[in-house]
Tab-separated table of C-alpha atoms and ligand atoms in Angstrom:
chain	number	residue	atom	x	y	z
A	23	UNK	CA	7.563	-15.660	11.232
A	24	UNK	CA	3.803	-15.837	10.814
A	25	UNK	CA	1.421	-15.028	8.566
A	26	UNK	CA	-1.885	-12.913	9.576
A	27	UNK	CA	-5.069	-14.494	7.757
A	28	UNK	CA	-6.329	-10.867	5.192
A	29	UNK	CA	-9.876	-9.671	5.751
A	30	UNK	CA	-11.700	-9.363	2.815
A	31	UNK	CA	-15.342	-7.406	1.545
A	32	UNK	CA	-17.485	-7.026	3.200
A	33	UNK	CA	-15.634	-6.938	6.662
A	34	UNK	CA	-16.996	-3.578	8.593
A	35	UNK	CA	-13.401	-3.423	9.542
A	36	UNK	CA	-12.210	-2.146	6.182
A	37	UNK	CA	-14.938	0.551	6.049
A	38	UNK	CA	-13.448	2.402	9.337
A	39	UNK	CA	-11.306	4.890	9.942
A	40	UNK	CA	-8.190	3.285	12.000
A	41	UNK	CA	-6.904	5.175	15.417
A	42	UNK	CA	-3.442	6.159	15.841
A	43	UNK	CA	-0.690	4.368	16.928
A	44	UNK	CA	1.180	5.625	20.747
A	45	UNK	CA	2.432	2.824	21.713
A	46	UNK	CA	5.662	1.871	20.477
A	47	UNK	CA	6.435	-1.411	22.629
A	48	UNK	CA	7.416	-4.943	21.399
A	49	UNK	CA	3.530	-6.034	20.545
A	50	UNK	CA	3.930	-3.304	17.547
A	51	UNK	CA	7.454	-4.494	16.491
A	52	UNK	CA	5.827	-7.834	16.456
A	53	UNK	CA	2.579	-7.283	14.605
A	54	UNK	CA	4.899	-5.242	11.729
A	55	UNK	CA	7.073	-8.318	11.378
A	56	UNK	CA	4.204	-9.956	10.721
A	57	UNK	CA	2.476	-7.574	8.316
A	58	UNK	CA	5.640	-7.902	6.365
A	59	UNK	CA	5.551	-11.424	6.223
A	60	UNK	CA	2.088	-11.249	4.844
A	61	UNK	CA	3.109	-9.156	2.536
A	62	UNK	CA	5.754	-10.992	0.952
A	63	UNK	CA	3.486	-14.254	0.971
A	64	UNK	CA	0.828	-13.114	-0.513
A	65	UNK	CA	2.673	-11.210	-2.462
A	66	UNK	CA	1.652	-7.447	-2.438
A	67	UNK	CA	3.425	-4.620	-2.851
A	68	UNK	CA	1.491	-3.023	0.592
A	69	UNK	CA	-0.643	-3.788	3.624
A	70	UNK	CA	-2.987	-1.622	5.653
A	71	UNK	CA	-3.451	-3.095	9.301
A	72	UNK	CA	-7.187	-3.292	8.679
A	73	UNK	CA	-6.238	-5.439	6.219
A	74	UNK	CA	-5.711	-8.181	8.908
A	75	UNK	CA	-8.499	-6.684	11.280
A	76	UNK	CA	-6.113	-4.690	12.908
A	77	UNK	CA	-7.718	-1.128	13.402
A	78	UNK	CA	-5.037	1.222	13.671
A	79	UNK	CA	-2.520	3.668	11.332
A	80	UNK	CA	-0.309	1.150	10.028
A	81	UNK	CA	0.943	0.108	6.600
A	82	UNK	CA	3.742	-1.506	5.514
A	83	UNK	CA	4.960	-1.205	1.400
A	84	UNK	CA	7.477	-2.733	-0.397
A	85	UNK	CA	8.272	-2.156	-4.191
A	86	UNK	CA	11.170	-1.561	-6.341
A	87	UNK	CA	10.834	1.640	-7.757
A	88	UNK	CA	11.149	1.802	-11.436
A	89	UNK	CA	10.434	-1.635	-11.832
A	90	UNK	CA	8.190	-0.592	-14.325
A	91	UNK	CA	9.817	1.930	-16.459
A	92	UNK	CA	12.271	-0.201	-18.290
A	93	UNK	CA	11.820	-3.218	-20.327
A	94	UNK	CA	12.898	-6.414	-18.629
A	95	UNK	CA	16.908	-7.395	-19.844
A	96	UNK	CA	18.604	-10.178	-18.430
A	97	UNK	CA	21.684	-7.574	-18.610
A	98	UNK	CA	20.388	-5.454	-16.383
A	99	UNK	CA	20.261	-6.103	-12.705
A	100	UNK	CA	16.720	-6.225	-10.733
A	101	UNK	CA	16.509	-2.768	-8.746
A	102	UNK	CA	16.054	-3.418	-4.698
A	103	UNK	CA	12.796	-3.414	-3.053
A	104	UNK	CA	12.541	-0.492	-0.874
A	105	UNK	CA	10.476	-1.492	2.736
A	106	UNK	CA	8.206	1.317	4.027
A	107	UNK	CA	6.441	0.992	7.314
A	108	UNK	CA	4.194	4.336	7.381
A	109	UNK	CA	2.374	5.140	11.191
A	110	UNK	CA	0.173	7.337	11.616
A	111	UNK	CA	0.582	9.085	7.793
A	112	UNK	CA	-0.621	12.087	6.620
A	113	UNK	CA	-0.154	13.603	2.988
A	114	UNK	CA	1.313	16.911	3.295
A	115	UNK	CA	1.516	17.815	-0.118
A	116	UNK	CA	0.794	16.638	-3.230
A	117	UNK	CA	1.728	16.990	-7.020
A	118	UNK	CA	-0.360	19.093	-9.353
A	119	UNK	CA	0.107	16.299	-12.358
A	120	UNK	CA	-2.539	13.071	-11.801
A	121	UNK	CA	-2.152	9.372	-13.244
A	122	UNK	CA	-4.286	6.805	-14.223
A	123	UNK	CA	-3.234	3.481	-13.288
A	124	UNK	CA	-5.011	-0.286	-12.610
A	125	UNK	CA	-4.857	-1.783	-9.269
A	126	UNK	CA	-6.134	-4.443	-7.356
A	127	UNK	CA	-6.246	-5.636	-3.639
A	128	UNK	CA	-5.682	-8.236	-1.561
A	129	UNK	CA	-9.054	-7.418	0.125
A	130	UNK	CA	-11.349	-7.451	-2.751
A	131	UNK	CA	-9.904	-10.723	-4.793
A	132	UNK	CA	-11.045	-10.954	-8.306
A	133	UNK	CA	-11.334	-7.168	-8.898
A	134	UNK	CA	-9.673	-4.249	-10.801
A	135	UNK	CA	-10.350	-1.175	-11.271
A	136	UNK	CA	-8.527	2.397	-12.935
A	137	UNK	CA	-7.960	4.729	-10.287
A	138	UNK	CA	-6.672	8.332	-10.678
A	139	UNK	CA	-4.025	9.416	-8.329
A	140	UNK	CA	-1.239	12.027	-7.553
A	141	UNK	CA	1.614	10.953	-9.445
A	142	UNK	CA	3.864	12.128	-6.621
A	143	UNK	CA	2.915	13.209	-2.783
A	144	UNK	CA	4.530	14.289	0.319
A	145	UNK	CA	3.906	12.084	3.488
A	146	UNK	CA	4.793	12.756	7.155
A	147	UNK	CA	4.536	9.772	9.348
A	148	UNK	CA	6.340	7.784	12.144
A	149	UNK	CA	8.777	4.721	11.280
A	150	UNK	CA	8.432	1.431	13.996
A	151	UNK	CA	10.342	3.498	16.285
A	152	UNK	CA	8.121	6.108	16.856
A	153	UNK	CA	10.541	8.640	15.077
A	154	UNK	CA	8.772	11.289	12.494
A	155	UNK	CA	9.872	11.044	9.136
A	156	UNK	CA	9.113	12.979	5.902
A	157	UNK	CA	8.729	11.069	2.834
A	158	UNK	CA	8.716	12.285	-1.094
A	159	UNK	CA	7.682	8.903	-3.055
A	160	UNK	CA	6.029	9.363	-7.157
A	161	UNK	CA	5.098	6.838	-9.914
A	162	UNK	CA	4.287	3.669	-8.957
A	163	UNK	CA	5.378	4.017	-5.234
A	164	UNK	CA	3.058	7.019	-4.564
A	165	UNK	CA	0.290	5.197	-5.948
A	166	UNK	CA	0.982	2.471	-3.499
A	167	UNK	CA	1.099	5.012	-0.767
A	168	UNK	CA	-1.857	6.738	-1.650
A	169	UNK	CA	-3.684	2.949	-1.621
A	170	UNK	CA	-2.450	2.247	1.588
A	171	UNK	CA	-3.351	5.489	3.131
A	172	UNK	CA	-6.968	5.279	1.782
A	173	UNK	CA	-7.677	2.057	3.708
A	174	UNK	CA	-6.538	3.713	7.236
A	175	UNK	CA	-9.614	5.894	6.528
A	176	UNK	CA	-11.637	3.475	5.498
A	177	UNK	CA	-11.735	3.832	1.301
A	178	UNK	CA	-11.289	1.015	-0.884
A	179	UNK	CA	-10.263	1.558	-4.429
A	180	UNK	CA	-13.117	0.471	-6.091
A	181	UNK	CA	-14.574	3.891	-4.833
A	182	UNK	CA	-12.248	5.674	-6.308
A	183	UNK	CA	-12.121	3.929	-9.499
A	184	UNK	CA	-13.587	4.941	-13.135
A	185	UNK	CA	-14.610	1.586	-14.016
A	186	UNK	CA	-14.072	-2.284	-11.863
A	187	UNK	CA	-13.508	-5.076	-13.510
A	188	UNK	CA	-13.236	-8.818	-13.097
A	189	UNK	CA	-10.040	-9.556	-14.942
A	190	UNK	CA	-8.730	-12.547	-17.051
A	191	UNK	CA	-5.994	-14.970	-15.802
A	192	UNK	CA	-3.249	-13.020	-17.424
A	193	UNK	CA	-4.804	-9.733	-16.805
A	194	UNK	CA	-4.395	-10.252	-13.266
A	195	UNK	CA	-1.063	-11.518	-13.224
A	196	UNK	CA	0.191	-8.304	-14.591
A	197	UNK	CA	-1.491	-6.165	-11.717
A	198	UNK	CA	0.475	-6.160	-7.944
A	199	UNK	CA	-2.055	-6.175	-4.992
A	200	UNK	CA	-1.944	-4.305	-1.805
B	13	LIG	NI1	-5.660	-2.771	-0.827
């Protein structure tokens, strides 16, 4: 395991748009073991290669889905994390219906900011192995996705956003970063 250190703002490397991946070989399997260590350590709920001044069409995202819809009951049992790694992504299609939500990043620390997005898309992409895969993700997750996606071109939230924020301890213990 290691961790890769995260680039932050102002780093040129977040403002560019990241080249596609071809190569499928054990330096890739490598790096996404890595991005999904990061991940879990920092913890986020997603990671854009950029993010660790890598420049090319990468994320990896991991989030249980629902975890927000329900209240929290020691009865019931935590849903599993579902692992993404997205190369090379495109969104295909996306839902008429848009949501407002809060997010944060692990590249801009000490931010938030409410950010309209798609409350459910359609993604094609390749998994590690270079296979293509079609993806349907909404809520929370296609938030995440739409995140992700936005920093392999080169757009940071806070562009997208209504109105940023710097938010209060507990304030920003309630938001996941990616
Ligand atoms: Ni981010």
């Amino acid at each position: 395991m290691a961790l890769l250190p995260i680039v932050n703002l102002p780093d040129p490397i977040l403002r560019r748009k990241a080249k596609p991946i071809t190569k499928f070989d054990k330096d890739l399997q490598t790096l996404i073991d890595n991005m999904i260590d990061t991940m879990r350590d920092a913890p986020g709920v997603g990671l854009a290669a950029p993010q660790i001044n890598v420049s090319q069409q990468l994320a990896v995202i991991e989030y249980a889905e629902d975890e927000d819809d329900e209240e929290e009951n020691e009865d019931t049992p935590a849903k599993p994390k579902k692992l993404y790694v997205i190369i090379n992504p495109e969104i295909v299609k996306v839902s008429e219906e848009k949501v407002m939500g809060i997010e944060g990043c692990l590249s801009i620390p000490g931010l938030q900011g409410e950010v309209e997005r798609y409350e459910a898309i359609q993604v094609k992409a390749l998994n590690r192995h270079g296979s293509p895969v079609k993806l349907k993700v909404d809520g929370w997750m296609a938030r995440i996705f739409q995140h992700e996606i936005d920093h392999l071109n080169g757009v940071l939230f806070t562009d997208l956003a209504t109105r940023v924020w710097k938010p209060s301890a507990d304030e920003a213990d309630d938001v996941d970063l990616d």
